[in-house]
Short mmCIF file of C-alpha atoms in Angstrom, two decimals:
data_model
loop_
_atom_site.label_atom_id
_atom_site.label_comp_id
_atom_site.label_asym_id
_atom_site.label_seq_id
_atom_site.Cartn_x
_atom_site.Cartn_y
_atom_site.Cartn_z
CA UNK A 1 120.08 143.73 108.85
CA UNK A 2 123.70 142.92 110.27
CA UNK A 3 124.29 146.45 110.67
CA UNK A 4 120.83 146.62 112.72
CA UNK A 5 121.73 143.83 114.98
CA UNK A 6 125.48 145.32 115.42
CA UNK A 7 124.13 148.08 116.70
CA UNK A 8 121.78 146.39 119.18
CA UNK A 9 124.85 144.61 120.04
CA UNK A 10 126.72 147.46 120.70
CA UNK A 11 124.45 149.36 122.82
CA UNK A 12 123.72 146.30 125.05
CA UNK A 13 127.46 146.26 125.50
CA UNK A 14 127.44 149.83 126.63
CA UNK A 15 124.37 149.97 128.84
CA UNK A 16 126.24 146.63 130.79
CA UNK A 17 129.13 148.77 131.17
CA UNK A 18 127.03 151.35 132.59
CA UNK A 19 125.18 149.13 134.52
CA UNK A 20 128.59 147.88 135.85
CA UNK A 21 129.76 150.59 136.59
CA UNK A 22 127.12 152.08 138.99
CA UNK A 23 127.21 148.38 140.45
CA UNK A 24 131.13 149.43 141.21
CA UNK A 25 129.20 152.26 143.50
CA UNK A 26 126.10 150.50 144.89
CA UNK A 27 127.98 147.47 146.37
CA UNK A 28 130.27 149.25 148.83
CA UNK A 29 127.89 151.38 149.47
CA UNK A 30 125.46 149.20 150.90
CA UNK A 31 128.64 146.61 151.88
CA UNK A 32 129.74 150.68 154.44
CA UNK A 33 126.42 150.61 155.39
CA UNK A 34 125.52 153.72 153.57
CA UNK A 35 121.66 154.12 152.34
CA UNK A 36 121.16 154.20 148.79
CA UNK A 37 118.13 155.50 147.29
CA UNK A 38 118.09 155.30 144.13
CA UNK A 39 119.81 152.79 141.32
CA UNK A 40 119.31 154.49 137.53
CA UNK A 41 120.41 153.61 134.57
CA UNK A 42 120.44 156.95 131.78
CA UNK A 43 119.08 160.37 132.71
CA UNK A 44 115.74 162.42 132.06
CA UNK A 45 111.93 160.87 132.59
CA UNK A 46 111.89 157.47 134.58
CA UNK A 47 110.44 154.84 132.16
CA UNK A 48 110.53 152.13 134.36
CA UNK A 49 111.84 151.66 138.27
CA UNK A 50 111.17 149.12 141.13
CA UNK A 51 111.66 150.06 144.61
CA UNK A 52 113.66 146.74 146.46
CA UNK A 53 114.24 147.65 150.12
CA UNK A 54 114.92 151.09 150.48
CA UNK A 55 116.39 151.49 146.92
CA UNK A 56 114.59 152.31 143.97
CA UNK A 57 116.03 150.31 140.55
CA UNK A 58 115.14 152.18 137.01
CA UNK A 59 115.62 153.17 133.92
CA UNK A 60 115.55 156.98 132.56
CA UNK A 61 114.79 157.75 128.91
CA UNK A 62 118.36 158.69 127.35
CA UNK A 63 120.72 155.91 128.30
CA UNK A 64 123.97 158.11 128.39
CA UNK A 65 124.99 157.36 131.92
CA UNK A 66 123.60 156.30 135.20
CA UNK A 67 124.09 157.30 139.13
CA UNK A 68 123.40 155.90 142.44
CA UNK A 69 122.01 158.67 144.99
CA UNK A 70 123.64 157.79 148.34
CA UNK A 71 122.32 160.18 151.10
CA UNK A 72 124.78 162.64 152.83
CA UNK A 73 126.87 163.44 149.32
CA UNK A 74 126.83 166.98 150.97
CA UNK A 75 128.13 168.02 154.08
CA UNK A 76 126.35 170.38 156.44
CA UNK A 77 127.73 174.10 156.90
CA UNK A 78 130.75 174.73 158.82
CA UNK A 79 128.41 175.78 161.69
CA UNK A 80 126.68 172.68 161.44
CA UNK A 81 123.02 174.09 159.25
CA UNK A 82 122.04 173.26 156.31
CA UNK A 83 122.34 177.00 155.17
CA UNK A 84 125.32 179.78 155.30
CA UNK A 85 124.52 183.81 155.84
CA UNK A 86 126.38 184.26 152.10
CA UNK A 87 123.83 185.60 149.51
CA UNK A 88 124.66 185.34 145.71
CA UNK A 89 123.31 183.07 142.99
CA UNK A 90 126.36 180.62 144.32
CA UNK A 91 125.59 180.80 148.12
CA UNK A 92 121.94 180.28 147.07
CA UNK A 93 123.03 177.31 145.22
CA UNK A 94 124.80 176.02 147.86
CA UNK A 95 122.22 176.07 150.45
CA UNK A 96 119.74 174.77 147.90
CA UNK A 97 122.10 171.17 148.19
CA UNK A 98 122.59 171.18 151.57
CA UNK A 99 119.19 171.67 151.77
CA UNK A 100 118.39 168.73 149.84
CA UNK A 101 121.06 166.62 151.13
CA UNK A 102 119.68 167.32 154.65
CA UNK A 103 115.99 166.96 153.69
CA UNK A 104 117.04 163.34 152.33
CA UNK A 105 118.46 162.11 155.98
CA UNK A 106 115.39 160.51 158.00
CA UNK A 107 115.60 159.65 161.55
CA UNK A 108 117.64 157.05 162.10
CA UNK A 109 119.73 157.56 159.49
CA UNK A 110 122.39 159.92 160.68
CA UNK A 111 124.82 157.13 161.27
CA UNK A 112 124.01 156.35 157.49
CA UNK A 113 125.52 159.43 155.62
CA UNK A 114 128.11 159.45 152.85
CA UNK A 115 130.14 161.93 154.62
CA UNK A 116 130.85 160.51 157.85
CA UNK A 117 132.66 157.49 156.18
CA UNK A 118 136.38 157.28 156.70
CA UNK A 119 138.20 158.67 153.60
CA UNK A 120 139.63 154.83 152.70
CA UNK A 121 135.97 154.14 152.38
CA UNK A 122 134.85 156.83 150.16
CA UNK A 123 137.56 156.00 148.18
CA UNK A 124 136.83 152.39 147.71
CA UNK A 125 133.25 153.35 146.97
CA UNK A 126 133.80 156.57 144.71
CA UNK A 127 136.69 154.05 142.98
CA UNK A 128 134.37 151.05 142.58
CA UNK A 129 132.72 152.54 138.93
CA UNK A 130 135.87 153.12 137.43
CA UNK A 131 137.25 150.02 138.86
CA UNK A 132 134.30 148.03 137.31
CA UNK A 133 135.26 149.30 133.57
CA UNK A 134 139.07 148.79 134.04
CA UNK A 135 138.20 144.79 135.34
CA UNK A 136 135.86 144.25 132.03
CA UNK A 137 138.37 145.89 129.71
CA UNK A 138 140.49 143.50 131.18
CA UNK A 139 138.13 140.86 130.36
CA UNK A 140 137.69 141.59 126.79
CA UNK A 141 141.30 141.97 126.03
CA UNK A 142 141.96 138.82 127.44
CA UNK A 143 139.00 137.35 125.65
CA UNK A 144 140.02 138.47 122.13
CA UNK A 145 143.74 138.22 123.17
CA UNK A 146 144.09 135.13 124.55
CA UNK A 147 140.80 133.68 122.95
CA UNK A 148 140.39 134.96 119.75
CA UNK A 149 144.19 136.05 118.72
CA UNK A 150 145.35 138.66 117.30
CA UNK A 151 145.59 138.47 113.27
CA UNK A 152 148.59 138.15 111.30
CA UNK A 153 149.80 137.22 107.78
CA UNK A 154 150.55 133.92 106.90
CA UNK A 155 152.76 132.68 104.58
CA UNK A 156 149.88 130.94 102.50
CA UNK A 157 148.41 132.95 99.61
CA UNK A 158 144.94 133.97 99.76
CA UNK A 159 144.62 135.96 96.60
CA UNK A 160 146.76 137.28 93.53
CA UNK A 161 146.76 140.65 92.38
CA UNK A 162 146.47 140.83 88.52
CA UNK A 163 148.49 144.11 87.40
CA UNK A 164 151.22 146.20 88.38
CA UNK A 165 150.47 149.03 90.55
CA UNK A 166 151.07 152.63 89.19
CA UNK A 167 150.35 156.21 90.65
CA UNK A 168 147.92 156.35 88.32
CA UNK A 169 146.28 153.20 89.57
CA UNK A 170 147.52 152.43 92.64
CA UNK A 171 144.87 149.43 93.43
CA UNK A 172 146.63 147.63 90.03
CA UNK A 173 143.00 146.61 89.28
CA UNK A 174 142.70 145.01 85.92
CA UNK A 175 139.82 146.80 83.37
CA UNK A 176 136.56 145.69 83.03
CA UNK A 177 138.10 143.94 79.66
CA UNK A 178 140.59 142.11 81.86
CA UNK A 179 143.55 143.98 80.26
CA UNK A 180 146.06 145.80 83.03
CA UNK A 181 145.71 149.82 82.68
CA UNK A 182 148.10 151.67 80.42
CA UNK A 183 151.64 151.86 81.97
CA UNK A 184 151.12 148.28 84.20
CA UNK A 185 151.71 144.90 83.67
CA UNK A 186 150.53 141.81 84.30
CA UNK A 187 151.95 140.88 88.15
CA UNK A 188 155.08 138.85 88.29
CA UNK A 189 152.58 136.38 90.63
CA UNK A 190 150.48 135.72 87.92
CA UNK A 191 153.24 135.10 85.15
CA UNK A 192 154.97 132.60 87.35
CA UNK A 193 152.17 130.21 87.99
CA UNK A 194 151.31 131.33 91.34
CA UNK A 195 148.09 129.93 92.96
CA UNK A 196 146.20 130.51 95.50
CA UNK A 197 146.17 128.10 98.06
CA UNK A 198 150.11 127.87 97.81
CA UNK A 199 152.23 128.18 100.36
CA UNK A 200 155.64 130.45 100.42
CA UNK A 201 158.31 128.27 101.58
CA UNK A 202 161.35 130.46 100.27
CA UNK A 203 162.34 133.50 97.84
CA UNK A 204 165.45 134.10 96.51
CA UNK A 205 167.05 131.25 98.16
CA UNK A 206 165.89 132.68 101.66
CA UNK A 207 163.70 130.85 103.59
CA UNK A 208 160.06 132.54 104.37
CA UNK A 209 159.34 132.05 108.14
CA UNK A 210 156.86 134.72 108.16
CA UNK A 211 154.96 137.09 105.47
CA UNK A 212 156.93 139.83 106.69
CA UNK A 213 160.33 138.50 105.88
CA UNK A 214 158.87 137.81 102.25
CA UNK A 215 157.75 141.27 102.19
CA UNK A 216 161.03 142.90 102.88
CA UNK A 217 162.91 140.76 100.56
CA UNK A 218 160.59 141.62 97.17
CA UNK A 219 160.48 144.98 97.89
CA UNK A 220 164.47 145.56 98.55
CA UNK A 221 164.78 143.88 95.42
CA UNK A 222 162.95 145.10 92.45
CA UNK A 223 163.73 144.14 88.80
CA UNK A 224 165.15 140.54 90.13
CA UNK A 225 164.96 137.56 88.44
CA UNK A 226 164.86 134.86 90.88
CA UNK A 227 163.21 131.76 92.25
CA UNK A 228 160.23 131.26 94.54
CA UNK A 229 159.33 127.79 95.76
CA UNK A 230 156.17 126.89 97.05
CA UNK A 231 154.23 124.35 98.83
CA UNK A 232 151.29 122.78 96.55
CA UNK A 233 149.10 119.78 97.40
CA UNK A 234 151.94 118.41 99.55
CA UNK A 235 154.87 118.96 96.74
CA UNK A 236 157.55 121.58 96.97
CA UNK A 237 157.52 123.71 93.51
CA UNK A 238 160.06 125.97 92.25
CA UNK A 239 158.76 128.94 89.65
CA UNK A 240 160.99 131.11 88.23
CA UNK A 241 160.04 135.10 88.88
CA UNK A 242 160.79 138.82 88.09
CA UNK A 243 160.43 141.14 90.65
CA UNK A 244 158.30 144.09 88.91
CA UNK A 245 158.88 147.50 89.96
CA UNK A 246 156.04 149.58 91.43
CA UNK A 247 154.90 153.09 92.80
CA UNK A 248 152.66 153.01 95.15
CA UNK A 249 151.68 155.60 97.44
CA UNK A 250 153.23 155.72 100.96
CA UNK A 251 151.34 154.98 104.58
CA UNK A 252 152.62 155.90 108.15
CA UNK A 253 152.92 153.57 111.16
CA UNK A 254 148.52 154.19 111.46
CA UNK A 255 148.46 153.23 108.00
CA UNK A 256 147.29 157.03 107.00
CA UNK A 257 148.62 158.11 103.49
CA UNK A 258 151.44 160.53 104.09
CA UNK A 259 150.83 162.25 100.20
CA UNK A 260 154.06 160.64 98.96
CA UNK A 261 155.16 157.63 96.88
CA UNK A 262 157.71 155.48 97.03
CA UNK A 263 158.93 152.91 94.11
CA UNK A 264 159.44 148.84 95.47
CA UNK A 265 159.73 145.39 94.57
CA UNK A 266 156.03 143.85 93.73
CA UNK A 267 154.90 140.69 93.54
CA UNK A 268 151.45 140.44 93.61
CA UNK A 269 150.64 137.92 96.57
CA UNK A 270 148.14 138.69 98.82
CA UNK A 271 148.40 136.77 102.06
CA UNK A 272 145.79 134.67 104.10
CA UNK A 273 145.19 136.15 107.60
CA UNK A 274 145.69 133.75 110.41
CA UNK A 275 144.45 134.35 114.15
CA UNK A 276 147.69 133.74 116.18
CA UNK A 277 146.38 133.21 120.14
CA UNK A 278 148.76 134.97 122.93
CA UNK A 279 149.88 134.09 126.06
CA UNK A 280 148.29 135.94 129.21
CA UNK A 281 151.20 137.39 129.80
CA UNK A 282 151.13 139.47 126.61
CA UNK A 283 147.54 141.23 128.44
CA UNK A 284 149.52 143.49 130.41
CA UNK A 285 152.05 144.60 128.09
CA UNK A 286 149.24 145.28 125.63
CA UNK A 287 146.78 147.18 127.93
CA UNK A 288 149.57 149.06 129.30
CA UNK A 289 150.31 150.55 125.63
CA UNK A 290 146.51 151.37 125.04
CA UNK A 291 146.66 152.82 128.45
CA UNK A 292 149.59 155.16 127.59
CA UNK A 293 147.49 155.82 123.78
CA UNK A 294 144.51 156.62 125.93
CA UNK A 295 146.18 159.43 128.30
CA UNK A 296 147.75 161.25 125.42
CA UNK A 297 144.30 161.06 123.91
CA UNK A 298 142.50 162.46 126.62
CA UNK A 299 145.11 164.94 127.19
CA UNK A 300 144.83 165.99 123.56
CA UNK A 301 140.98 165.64 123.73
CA UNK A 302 140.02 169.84 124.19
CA UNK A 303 142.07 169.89 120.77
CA UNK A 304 140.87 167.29 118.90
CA UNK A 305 137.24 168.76 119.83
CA UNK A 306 138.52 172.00 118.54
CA UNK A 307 139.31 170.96 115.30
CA UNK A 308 136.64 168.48 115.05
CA UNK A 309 134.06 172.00 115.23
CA UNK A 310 136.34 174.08 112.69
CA UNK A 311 137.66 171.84 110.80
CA UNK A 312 134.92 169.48 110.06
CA UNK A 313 131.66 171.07 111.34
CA UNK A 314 132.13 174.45 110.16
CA UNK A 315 135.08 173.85 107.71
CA UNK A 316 133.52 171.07 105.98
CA UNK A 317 136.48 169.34 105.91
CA UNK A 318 137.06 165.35 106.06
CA UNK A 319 136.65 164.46 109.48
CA UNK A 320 139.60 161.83 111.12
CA UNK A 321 139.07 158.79 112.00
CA UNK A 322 141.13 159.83 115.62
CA UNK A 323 138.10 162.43 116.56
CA UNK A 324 136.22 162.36 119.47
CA UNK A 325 133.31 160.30 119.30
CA UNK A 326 130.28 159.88 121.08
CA UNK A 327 128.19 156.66 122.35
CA UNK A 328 126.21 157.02 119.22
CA UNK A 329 128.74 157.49 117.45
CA UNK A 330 130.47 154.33 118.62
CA UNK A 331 127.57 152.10 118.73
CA UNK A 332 127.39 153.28 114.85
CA UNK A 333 130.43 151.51 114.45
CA UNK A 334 129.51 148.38 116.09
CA UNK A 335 127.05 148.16 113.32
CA UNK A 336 129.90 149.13 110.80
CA UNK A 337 131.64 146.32 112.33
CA UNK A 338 128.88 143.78 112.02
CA UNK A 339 128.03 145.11 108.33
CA UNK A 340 131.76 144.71 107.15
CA UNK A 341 132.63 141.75 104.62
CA UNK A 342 134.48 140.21 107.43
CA UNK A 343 135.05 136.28 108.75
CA UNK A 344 133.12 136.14 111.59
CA UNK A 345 135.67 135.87 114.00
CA UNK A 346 137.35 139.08 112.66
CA UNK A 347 134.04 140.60 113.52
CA UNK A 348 133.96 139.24 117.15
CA UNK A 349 137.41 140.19 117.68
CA UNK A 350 136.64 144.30 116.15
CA UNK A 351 134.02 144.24 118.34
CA UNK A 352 134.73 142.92 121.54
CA UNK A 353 138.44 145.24 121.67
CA UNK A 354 135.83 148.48 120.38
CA UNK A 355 134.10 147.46 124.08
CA UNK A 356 137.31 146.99 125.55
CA UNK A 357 139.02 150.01 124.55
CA UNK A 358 136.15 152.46 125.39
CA UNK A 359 135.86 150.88 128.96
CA UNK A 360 139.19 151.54 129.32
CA UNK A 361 138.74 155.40 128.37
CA UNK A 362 136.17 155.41 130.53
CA UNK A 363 138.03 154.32 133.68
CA UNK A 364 140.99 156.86 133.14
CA UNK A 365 138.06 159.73 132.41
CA UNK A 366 136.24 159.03 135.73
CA UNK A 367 139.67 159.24 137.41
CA UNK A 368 139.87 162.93 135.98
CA UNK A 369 139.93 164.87 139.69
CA UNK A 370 137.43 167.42 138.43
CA UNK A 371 133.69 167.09 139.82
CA UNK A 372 131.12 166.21 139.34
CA UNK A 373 133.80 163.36 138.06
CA UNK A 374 134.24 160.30 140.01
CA UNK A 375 137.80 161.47 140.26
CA UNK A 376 136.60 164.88 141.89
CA UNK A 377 135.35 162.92 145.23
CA UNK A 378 138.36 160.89 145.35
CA UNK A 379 140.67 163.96 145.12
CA UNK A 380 138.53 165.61 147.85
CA UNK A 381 138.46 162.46 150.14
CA UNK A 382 142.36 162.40 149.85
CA UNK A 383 142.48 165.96 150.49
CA UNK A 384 140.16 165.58 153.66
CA UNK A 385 142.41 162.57 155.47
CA UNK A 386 146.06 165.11 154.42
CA UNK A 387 144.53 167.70 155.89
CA UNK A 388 143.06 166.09 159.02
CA UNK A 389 146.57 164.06 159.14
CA UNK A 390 148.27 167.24 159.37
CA UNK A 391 146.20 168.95 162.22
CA UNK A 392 146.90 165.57 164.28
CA UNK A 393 150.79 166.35 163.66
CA UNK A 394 150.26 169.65 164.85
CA UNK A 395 147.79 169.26 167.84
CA UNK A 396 144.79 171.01 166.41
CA UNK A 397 141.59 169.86 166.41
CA UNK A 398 139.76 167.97 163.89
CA UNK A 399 138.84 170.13 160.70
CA UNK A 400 135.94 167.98 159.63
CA UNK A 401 135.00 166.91 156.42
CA UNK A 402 136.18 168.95 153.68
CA UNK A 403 133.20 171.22 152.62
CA UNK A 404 132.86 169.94 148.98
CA UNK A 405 129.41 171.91 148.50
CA UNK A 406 131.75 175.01 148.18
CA UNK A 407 132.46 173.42 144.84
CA UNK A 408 129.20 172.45 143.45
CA UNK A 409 129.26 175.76 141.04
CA UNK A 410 132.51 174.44 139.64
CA UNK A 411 130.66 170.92 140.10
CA UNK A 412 127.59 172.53 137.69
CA UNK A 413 130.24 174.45 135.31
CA UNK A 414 132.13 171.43 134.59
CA UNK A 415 128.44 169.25 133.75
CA UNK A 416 127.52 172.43 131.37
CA UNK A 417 130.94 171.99 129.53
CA UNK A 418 131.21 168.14 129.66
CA UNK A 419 126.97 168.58 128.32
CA UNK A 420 127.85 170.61 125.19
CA UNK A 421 131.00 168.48 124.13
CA UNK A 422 128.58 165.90 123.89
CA UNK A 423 125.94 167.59 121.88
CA UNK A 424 128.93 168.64 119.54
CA UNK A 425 130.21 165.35 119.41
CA UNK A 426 126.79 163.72 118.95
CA UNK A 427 125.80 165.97 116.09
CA UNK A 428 129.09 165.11 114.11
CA UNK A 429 128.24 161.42 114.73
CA UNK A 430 124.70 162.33 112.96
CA UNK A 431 125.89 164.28 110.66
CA UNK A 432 129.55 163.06 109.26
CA UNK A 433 129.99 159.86 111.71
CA UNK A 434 133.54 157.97 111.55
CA UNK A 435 133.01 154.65 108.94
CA UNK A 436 135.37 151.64 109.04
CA UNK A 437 135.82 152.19 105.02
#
């Protein structure tokens, strides 16, 4: 049932930042004085619209995106038709838009077009979706940030492990008899007296600020006998302890197994997780490093998809957890999330940053200068006010707007690609989706 409403959840989440985002469009739009026809939410069959003014609000069947439909996207020929004497699939294509575009301009409206904005306001408006998912990733960072904290281990003790672990049982899990496996022991934690509840205030005669410092100091120093004094019920307690020795296998800074083992000082304390709150200042220094994580992962994205098909789809391999995943795929995890044996605030906190960090992806993937991309009519707006710029320098006469329906094959080429990436991706969520276990 969790994992139902999770889901729900999740999906809300990601039709608002759709919905958001198209807002990011619509209101400069209409703010430039540019008509706007249509408002949709998803693509495919209308299943439910309103017409308010001269735009029509709806909703389309598969919820994977929305638009606005501002009249004028496409510039007339050159020559000033709606046609151009080229024949070929592409010229036919290109007519077929400016055809359309043309067909959508009414009388009275000619003032009205996209294309006779000034580039700054193209630009503001073809920047206003992304622009919407950047300002509520910032939101929800600084919500679980500042709000919610970020977790980190105390120095009480939350639970006690009850064997030393081996290679050959790395959890050190005691038997169903209680007994430790052959080759462990029963943990140093549990020999000294060790409860939970307790509090570390100092090992070895070095006093325990954080877990961390604890940490280093047992593992540097296995096979010591020493003392480790605790805070219980309000008294200070000393307990004598042997550091055991244990293998245990080894994790990288992502906390992936690297296939090695190494051999350390174990205690057996497991500590309870407290939600440390940050300053607003730390919001910038953190989005900035998700930012940077986020362009070498779109950068690396054509690869990952690569071995996503071979690896996984076709090699039946296990499928990593850094794949590319879909909006089902990540609305799956939002009911992961909600499933998980989790304190509720851990939940929130998974959840809101899992909306934070895939409206940040989604602003720098918009900004990609590739149509049909948001990105695509921002490059070509730029590329419109350089270009007339430089004929002013050199006392020619104004080029006009730059003919972007010229592009709409690469425009359609790009949709095809950026279509079947998604079916890909999709199926893999179906079929072997990412799990938070």
């Amino acid at each position: 049932m969790l994992e139902v409403v999770g889901i729900v959840l999740f999906a809300i989440l990601i039709g608002a930042s759709i919905a958001l985002h198209e807002v990011g469009h619509l209101l400069p739009a209409k703010r430039f004085g540019v008509k706007v026809t249509e408002y949709m939410i998803g693509f495919g069959p209308t299943i439910w619209s309103q017409q308010r003014g001269e735009t029509r609000y709806g909703l389309k069947a598969f919820p994977l995106g929305g638009y606005i439909r501002m009249i004028g996207m496409v510039p007339p020929a050159p020559d000033g038709s709606s046609r151009s004497m080229s024949t070929g699939r592409f010229a036919t294509m290109i007519n077929d838009a400016r055809r359309q575009s043309s067909d959508e301009i009414g009388p009275g409206d000619e003032n009205r077009v996209f294309y006779r904005l000034p580039v700054r306001k193209r630009v503001v408006i073809m920047l206003g979706g992304p622009t919407m998912n950047l300002l509520l990733a910032i939101v929800l960072f600084t919500a679980v940030l500042v709000g919610i904290g970020i977790p980190q281990a105390g120095t009480s003790i939350e639970a006690i492990g009850t064997c030393v672990p081996t290679s050959a049982s790395p959890t050190g899990a005691a038997l169903p008899s209680g007994q430790c496996p052959t080759g462990s022991s029963v943990a140093p934690a549990v020999l000294a007296g060790i409860k939970v509840d307790d509090t570390v205030v100092s090992i070895g005669g070095v006093d325990v600020s954080d877990w961390t410092a604890a940490t280093e100091w047992i593992r540097a120093h296995p096979g010591a006998t020493t003392t480790i004094t605790v805070q219980r019920d309000g008294q200070v307690v000393g307990l004598p302890i042997t550091i055991a020795t244990a293998t245990r296998p080894a994790y990288d800074d992502q906390g992936t197994p690297t296939g090695q083992v190494v051999t350390a000082g174990y205690v057996g304390l497991v500590p309870a997780v407290e939600w440390v709150r940050q300053p607003f200042s730390a919001v910038p220094a953190y989005m900035w490093d998700l930012t940077s994580k986020s362009v070498v992962a779109l950068v690396s994205l054509p690869v990952r998809l690569y071995e996503l098909v071979t690896q996984t789809l076709i090699g039946g391999g296990q499928r990593s957890a850094d794949s590319p995943v879909s909006v089902v795929g990540v609305t799956r995890l939002g009911g992961d999330i909600a499933a998980t044996d989790q304190p509720l605030v851990a939940k929130v906190a998974t959840f809101l940053g899992l909306a934070a960090s895939l409206n940040l992806f989604l602003f720098l993937f918009n900004l990609l200068p590739i149509l049909p991309l948001d990105g695509g009519h921002i490059a070509g707006a730029l590329y419109e006010g350089v270009r007339r710029r430089v004929s002013r320098w050199r006392g020619r006469p104004d080029p006009g707007p730059v003919d972007m329906a010229r592009l709409l094959p690469v425009a359609y080429v790009v949709a095809g690609v950026l279509l079947m990436m998604g079916v890909v991706v999709i199926w893999a969520d179906l079929v072997k989706p990412i799990s938070l276990g």
